[in-house]
Short mmCIF file of C-alpha atoms in Angstrom, two decimals:
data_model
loop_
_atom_site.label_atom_id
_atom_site.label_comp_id
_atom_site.label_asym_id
_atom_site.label_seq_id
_atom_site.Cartn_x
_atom_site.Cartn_y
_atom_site.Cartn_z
CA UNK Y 1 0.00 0.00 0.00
CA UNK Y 2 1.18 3.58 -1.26
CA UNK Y 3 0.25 6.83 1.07
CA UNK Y 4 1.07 9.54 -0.72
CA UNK Y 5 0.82 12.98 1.46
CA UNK Y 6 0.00 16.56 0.16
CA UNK Y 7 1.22 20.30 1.29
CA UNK Y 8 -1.59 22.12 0.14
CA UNK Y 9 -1.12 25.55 -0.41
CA UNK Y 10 -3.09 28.27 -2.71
CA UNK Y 11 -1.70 27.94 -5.98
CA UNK Y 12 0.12 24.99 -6.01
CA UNK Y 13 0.28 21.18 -4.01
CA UNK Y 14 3.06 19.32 -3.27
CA UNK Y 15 2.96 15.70 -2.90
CA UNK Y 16 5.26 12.85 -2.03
CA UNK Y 17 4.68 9.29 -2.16
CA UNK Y 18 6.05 6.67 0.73
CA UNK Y 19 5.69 2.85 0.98
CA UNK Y 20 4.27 0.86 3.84
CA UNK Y 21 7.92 1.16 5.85
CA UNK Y 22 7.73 5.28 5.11
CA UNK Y 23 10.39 5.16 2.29
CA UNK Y 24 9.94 7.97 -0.14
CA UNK Y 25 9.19 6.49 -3.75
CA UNK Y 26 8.96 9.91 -5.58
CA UNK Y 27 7.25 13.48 -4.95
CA UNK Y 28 5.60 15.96 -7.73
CA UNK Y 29 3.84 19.82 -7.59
CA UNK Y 30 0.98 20.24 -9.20
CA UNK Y 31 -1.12 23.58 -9.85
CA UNK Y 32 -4.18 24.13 -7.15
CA UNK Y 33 -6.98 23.41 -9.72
CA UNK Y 34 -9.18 20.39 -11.20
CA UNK Y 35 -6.60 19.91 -13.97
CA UNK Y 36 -3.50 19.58 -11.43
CA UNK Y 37 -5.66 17.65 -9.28
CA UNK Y 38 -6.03 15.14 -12.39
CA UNK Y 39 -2.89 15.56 -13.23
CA UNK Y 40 -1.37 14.17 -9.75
CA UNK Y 41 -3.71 11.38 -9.83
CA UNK Y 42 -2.69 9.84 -12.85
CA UNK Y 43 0.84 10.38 -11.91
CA UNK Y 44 -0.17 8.23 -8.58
CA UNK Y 45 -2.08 5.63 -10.56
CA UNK Y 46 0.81 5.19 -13.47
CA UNK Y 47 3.55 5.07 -10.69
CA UNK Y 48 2.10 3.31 -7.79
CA UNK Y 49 -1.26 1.58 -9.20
CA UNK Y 50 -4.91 2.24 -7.71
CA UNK Y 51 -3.77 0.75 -3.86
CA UNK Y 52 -3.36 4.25 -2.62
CA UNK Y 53 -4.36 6.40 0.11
CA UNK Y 54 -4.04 10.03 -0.01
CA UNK Y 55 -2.98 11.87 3.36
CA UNK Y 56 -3.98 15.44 3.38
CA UNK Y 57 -2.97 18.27 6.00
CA UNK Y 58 -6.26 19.12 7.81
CA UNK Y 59 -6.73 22.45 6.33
CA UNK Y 60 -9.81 22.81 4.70
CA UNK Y 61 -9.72 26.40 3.14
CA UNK Y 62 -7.15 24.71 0.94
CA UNK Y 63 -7.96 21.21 0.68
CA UNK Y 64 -11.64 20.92 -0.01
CA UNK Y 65 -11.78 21.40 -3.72
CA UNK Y 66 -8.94 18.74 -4.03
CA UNK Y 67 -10.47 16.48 -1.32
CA UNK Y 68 -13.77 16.59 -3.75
CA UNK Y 69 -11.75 16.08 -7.20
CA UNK Y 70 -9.93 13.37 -5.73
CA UNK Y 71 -13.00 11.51 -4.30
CA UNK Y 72 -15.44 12.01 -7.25
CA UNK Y 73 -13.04 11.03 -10.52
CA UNK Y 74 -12.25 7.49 -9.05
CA UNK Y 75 -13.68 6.95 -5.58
CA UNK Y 76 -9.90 7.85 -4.13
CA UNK Y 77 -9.19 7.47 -0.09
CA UNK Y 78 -8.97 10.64 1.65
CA UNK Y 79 -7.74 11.37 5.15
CA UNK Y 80 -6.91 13.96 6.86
CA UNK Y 81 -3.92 14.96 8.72
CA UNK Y 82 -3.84 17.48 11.91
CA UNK Y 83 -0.76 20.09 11.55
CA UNK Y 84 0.01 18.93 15.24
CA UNK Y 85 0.46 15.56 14.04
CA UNK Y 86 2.62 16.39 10.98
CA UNK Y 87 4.90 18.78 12.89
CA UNK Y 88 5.56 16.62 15.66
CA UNK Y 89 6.74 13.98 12.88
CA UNK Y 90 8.38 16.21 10.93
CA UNK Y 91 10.70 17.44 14.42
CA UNK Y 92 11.53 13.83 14.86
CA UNK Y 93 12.66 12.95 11.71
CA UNK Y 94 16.32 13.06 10.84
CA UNK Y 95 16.08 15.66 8.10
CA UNK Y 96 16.51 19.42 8.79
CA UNK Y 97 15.05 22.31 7.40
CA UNK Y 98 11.40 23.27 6.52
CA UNK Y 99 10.25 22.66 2.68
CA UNK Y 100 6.96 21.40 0.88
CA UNK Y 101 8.26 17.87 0.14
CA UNK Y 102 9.46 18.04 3.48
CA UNK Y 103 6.15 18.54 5.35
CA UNK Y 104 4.36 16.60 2.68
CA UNK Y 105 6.86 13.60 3.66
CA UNK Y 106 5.40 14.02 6.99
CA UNK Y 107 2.22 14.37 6.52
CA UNK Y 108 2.27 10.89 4.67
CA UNK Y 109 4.52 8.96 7.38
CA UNK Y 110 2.20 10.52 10.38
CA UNK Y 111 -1.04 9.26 8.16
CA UNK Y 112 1.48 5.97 8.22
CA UNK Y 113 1.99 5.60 11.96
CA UNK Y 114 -1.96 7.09 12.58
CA UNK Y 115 -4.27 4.15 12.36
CA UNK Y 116 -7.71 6.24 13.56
CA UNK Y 117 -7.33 9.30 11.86
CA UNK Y 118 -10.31 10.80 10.34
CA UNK Y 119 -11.72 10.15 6.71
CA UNK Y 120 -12.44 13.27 4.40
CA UNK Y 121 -15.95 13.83 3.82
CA UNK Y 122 -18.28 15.83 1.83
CA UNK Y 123 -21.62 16.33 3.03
CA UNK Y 124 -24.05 19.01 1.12
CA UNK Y 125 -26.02 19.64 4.66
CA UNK Y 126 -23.57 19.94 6.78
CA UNK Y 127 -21.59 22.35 4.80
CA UNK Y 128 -25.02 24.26 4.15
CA UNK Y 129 -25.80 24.88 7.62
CA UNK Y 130 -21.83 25.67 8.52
CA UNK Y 131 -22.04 28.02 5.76
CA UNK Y 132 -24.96 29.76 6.74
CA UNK Y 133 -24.37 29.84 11.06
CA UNK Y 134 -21.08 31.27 10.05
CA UNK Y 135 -21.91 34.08 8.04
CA UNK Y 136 -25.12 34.64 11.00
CA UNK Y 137 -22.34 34.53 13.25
CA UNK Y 138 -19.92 37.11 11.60
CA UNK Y 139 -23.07 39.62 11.21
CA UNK Y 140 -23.74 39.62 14.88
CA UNK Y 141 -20.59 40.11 16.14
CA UNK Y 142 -19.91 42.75 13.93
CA UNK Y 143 -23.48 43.93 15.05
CA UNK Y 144 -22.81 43.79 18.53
CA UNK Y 145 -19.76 45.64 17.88
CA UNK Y 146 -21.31 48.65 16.36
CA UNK Y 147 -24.40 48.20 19.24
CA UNK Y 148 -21.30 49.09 21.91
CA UNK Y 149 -19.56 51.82 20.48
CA UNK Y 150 -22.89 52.89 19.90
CA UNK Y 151 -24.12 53.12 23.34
CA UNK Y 152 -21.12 55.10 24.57
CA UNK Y 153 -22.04 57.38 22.27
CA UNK Y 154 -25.21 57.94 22.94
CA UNK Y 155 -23.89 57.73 27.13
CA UNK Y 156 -21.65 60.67 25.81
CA UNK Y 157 -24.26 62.78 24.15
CA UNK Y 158 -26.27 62.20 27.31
CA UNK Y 159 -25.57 60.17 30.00
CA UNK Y 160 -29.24 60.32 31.27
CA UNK Y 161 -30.52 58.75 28.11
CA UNK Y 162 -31.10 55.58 29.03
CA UNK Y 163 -31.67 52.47 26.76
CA UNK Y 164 -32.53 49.05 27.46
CA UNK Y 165 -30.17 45.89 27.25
CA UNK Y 166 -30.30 44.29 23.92
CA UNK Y 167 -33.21 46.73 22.40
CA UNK Y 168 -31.31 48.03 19.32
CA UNK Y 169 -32.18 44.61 17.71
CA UNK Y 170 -35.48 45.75 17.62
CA UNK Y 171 -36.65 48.21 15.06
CA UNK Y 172 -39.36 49.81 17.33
CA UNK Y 173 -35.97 50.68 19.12
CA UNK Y 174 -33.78 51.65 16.49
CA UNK Y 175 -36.60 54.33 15.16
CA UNK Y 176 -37.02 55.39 18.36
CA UNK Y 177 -33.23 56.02 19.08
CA UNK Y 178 -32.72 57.35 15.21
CA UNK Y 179 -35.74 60.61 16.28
CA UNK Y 180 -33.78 61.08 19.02
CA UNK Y 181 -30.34 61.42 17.86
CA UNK Y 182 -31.92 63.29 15.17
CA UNK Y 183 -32.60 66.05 17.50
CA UNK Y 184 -28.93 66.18 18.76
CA UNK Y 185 -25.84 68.34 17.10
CA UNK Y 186 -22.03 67.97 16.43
CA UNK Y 187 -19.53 65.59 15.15
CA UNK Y 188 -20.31 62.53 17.81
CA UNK Y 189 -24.07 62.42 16.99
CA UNK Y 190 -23.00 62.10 13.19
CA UNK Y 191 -21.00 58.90 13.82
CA UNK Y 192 -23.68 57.24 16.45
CA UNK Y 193 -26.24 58.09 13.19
CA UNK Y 194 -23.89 56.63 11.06
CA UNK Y 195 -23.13 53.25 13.22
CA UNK Y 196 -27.39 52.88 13.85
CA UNK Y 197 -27.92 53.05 9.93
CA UNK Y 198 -25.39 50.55 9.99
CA UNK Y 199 -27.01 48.34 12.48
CA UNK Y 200 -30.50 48.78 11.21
CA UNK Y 201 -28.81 47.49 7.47
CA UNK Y 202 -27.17 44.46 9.11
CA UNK Y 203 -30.70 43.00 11.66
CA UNK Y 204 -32.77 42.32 8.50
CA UNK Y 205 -29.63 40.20 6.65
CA UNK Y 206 -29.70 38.72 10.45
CA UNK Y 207 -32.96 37.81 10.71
CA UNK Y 208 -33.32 36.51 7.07
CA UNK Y 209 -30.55 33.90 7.79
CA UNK Y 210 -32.13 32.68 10.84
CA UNK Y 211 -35.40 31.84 9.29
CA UNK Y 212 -33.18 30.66 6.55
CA UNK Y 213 -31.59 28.25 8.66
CA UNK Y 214 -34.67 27.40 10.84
CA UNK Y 215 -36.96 26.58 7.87
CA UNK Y 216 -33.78 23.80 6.91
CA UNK Y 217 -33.11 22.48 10.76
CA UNK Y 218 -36.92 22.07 10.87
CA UNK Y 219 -37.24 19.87 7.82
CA UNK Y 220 -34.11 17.92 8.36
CA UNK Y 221 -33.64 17.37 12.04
CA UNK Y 222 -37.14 17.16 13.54
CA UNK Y 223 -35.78 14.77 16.84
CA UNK Y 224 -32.73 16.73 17.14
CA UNK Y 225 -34.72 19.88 17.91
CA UNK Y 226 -37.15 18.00 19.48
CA UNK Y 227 -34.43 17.64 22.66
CA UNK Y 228 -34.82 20.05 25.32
CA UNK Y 229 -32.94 23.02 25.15
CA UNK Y 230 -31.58 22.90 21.56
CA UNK Y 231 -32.98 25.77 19.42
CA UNK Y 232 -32.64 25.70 15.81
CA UNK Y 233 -29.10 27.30 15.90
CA UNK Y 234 -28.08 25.40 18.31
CA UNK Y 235 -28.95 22.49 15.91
CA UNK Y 236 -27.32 23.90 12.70
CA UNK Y 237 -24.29 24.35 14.75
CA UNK Y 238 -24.20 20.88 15.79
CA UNK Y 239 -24.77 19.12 12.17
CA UNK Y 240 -22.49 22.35 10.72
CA UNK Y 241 -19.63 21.18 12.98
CA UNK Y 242 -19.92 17.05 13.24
CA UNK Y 243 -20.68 16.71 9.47
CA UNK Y 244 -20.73 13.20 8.63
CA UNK Y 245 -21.74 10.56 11.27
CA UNK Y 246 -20.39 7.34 9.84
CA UNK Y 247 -16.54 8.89 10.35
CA UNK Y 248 -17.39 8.34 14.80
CA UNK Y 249 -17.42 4.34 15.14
CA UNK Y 250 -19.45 4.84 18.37
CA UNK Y 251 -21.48 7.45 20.13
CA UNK Y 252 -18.39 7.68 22.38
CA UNK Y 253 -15.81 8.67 19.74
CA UNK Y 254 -18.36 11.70 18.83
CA UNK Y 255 -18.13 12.51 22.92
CA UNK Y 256 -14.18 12.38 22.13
CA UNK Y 257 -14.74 14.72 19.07
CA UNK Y 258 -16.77 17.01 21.22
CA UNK Y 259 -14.13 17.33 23.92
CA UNK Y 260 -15.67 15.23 26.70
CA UNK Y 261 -13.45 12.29 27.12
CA UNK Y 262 -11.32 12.10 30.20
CA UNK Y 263 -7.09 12.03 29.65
CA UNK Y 264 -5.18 9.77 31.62
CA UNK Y 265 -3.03 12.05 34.06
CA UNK Y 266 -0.43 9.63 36.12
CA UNK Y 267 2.94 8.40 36.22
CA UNK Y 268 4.72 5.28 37.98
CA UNK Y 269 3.65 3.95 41.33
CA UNK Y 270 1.24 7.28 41.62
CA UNK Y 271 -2.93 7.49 42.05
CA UNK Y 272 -4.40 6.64 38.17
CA UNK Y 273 -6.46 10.08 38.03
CA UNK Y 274 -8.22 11.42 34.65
CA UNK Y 275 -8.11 14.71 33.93
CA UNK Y 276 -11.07 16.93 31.62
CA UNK Y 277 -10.05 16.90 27.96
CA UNK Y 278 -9.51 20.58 26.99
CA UNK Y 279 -9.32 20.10 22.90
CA UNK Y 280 -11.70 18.27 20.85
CA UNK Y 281 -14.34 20.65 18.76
CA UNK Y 282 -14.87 23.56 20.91
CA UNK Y 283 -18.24 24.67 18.81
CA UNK Y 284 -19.76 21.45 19.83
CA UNK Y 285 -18.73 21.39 23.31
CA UNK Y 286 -20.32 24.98 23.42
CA UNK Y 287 -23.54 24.29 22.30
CA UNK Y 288 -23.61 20.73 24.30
CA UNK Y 289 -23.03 23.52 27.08
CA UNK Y 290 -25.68 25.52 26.09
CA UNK Y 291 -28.15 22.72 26.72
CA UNK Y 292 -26.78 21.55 29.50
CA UNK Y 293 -27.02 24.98 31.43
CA UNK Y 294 -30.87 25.63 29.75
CA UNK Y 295 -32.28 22.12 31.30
CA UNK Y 296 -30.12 23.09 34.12
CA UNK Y 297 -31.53 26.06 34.77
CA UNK Y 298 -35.53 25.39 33.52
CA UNK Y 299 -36.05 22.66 34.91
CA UNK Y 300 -35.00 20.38 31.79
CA UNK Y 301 -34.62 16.46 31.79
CA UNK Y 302 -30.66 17.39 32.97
CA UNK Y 303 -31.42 19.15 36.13
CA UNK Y 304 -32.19 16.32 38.67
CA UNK Y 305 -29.08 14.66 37.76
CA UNK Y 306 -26.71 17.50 38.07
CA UNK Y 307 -28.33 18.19 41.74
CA UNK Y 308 -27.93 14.47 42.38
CA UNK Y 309 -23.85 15.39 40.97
CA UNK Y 310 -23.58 18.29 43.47
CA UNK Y 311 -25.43 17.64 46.53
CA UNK Y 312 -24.87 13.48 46.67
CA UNK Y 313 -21.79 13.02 45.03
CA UNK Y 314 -19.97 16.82 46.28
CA UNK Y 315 -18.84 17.15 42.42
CA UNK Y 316 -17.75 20.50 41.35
CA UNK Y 317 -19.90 22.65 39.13
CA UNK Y 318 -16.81 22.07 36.23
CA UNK Y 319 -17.26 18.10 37.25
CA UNK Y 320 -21.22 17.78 36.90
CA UNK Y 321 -21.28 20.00 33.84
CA UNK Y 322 -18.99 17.45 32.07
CA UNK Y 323 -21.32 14.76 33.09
CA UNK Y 324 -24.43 16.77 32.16
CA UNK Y 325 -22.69 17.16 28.74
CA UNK Y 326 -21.35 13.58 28.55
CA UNK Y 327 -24.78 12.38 28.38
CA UNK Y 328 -26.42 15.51 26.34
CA UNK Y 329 -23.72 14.21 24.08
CA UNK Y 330 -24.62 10.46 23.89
CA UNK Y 331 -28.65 11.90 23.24
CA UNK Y 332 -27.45 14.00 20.78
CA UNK Y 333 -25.69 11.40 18.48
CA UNK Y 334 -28.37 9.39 19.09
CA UNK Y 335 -31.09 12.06 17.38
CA UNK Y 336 -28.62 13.00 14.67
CA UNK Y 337 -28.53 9.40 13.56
CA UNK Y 338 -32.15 8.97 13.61
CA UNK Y 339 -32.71 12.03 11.75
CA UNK Y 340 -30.34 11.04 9.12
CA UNK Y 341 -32.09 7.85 8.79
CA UNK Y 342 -35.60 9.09 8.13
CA UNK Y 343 -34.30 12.16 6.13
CA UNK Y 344 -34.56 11.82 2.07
CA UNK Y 345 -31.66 10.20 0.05
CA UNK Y 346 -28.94 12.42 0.35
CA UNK Y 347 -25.51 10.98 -0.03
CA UNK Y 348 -22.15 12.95 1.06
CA UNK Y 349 -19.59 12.95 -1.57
CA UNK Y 350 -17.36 10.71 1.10
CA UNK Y 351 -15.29 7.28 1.34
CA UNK Y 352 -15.85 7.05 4.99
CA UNK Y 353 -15.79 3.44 5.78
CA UNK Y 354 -12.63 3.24 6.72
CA UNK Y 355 -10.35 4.28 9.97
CA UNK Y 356 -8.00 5.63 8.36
CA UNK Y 357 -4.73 4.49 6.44
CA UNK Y 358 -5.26 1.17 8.01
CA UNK Y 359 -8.79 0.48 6.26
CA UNK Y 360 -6.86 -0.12 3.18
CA UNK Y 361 -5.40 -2.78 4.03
CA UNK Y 362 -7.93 -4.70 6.05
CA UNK Y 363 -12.10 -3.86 6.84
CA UNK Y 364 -12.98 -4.49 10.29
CA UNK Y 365 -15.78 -7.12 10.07
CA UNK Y 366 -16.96 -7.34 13.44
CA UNK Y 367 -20.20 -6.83 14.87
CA UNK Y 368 -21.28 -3.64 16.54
CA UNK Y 369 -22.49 -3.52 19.45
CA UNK Y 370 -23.30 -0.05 20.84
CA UNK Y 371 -26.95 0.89 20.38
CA UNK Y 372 -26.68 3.94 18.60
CA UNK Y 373 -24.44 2.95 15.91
CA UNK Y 374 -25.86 3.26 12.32
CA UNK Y 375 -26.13 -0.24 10.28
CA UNK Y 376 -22.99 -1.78 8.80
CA UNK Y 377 -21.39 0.00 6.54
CA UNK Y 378 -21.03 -0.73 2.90
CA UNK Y 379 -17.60 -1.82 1.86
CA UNK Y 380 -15.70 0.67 -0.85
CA UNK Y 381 -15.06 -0.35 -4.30
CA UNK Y 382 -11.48 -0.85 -5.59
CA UNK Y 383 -11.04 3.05 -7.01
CA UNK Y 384 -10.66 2.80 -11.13
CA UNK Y 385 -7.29 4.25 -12.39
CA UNK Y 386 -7.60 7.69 -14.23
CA UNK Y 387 -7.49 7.35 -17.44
CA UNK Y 388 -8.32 9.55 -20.04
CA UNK Y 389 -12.64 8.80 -19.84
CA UNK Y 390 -12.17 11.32 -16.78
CA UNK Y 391 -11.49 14.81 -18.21
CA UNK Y 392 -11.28 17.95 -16.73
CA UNK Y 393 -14.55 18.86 -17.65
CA UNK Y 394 -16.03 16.23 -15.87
CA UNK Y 395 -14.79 17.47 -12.64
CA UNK Y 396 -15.45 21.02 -13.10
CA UNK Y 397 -19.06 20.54 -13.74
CA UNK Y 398 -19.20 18.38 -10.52
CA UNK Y 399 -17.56 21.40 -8.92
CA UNK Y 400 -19.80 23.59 -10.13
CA UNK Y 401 -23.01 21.26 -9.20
CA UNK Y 402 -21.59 21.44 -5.43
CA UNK Y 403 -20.99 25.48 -5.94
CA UNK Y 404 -25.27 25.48 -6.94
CA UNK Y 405 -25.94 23.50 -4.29
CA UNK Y 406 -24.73 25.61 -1.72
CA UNK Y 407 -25.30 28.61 -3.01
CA UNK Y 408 -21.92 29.78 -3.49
#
């Protein structure tokens, strides 16, 4: 088996190919685009033959157009590499310096020595509602932004003016405020004019991406909004930022993804203790959070059991909270798989099956046994060499299919 890793970078992609014992067979730099993309795969498939894996650094503003080229012309393996991964291994290799076959040579051997690493995946939804909750996102804080400087203003025209907390969302408000700063002179009641017209422009692009998102949530994850405490952005968040569920084998490697798995903190003859995992996907432990503190805090199905955490048990507030969210995890992948098994036929662009580098050489055939795992997975068909059937118009018109379907 060949594993062939990739510096991606704007305009052009280095790649260098290694053999099962991390020997470098041979490198080439292509251009950044569908035609260098096809390019490096029939340089792959002439040199090496179809058994190979590509290893990608886990950086998706440059990667995602050759993740989907390499996965649509002939059903190629994709994973993905994180840059702490690929520096460690290139700091412990015996070569110096810093080049692009030199941190594409990593990225292949620590896809090599990696067998879990995580499968690239292409899912229309997901990237929808990511897409959409990101750009909401952006607008508010820059809103929020322009709300503050706003209020000193208005604290400097007059401090007695008083306004109340979050009402310049509100139109009622913002007409109210614009008649009165109408009525005030001088160079600061220009600006804070100014900086409302700006905040008036922004609430209606605002508001017309939250119904945007809420109309999609609502048609596509009924049970996951269903769960107490998870409004609809809550939800897009959470489908935006776990993406495809076949690459978690269990509900307990999506609890890992989210940050909520416990790190072994001991050495020698010492207590064993575990210590909170800080990493993971901070926008999903957030919004796990979120929930946790709302059926907290109302009265939700979480409540009794964080009492039962504090007052029984003497755990911290930190402690019960990662309990509360350990389980608001396990529910959650839970209603995200039953979701995406009663939503419409809609396949991700993905060769997921696999853990990693290690799925091409052998499928794991076992039974599963935890109860929220999706059925078996289908096994991946042998990729077809690139030949010259797959042109470059082929995979700019799937491009530009994905670029209608999102919108972009």
């Amino acid at each position: 088996m060949i594993v062939i890793g990739i510096d991606a970078h704007k305009r052009t992609h280095t790649m260098v190919a290694i053999d099962h014992r991390g020997r470098k067979l041979g490198e080439k730099t292509v251009d950044a685009t569908t035609a260098g993309h096809l390019a490096a795969m029939r340089w792959a498939h002439t040199n090496f033959g179809t058994d190979v894996v590509w290893a990608v650094e886990d950086v998706r503003a440059m990667t995602a157009r050759l993740e989907r080229d390499l996965m649509t012309a002939g059903g190629q393996r994709v994973i993905r590499v994180p840059t702490k991964l690929m520096a460690g291994t290139r700091k412990s290799a015996r070569t110096f310096g810093k080049s692009d076959p030199i941190d594409a040579l990593a990225v292949a051997r620590a896809a090599l020595q990696e067998p879990d690493l995580p499968v690239a995946t292409h899912d229309p939804l997901s990237r929808e509602l990511r897409l959409l909750a990101d750009r909401r996102d952006d607008l508010v804080h820059y809103r929020t932004g322009m709300i503050q400087r706003l209020l000193w203003r208005v604290h400097e025209l007059d401090p007695t003016h008083r306004l109340r907390r979050g009402a310049l969302i509100w139109r009622t408000q913002q007409d109210a405020l614009a008649q009165w700063l109408d009525n005030q002179p001088g160079l600061v009641a220009e600006i804070a004019r100014d900086e409302l017209a700006d905040i008036i422009a922004v609430t209606p692009t605002i508001n017309a991406l939250e119904r945007r998102l809420a109309a999609t949530i609502r048609e596509t994850a009924p049970s996951l909004i269903a769960l107490y405490g998870c409004s609809t952005l809550m939800a897009a968040r959470i489908i935006g930022e776990a993406a495809d569920l076949n690459r978690f084998k269990s509900e307990a490697a999506f609890a890992a993804y989210c940050g909520l798995a416990p790190s072994p903190h001991w050495s020698g003859s010492g207590p064993r203790r575990l210590r909170s995992y800080k990493s993971g996907n901070r926008a999903l432990n957030a919004a796990l959070h979120q929930i946790g503190m709302i059926q907290i805090k109302k009265g939700g199905p979480a409540e009794p059991y964080y009492r039962r955490r504090r007052d029984d048990e003497h755990d911290t507030h930190g402690a019960a909270m990662q309990r509360v969210k350990r389980r608001i995890a396990r529910t959650v992948y839970a209603r995200l798989h039953a979701d995406r098994k009663n939503a419409p036929s809609a396949t991700p662009v993905t060769d997921s099956t696999g853990d990693g580098v290690q799925a091409g050489v052998q499928r794991r055939a076992a039974p599963r046994t935890d109860t929220h795992a999706p059925p078996t997975r289908s096994t991946v068909t042998s990729p077809r060499p690139v030949g010259e059937h797959v042109g470059i118009d082929e995979l700019v018109a799937i491009n530009d299919r994905w670029a209608a379907a999102l919108g972009l």
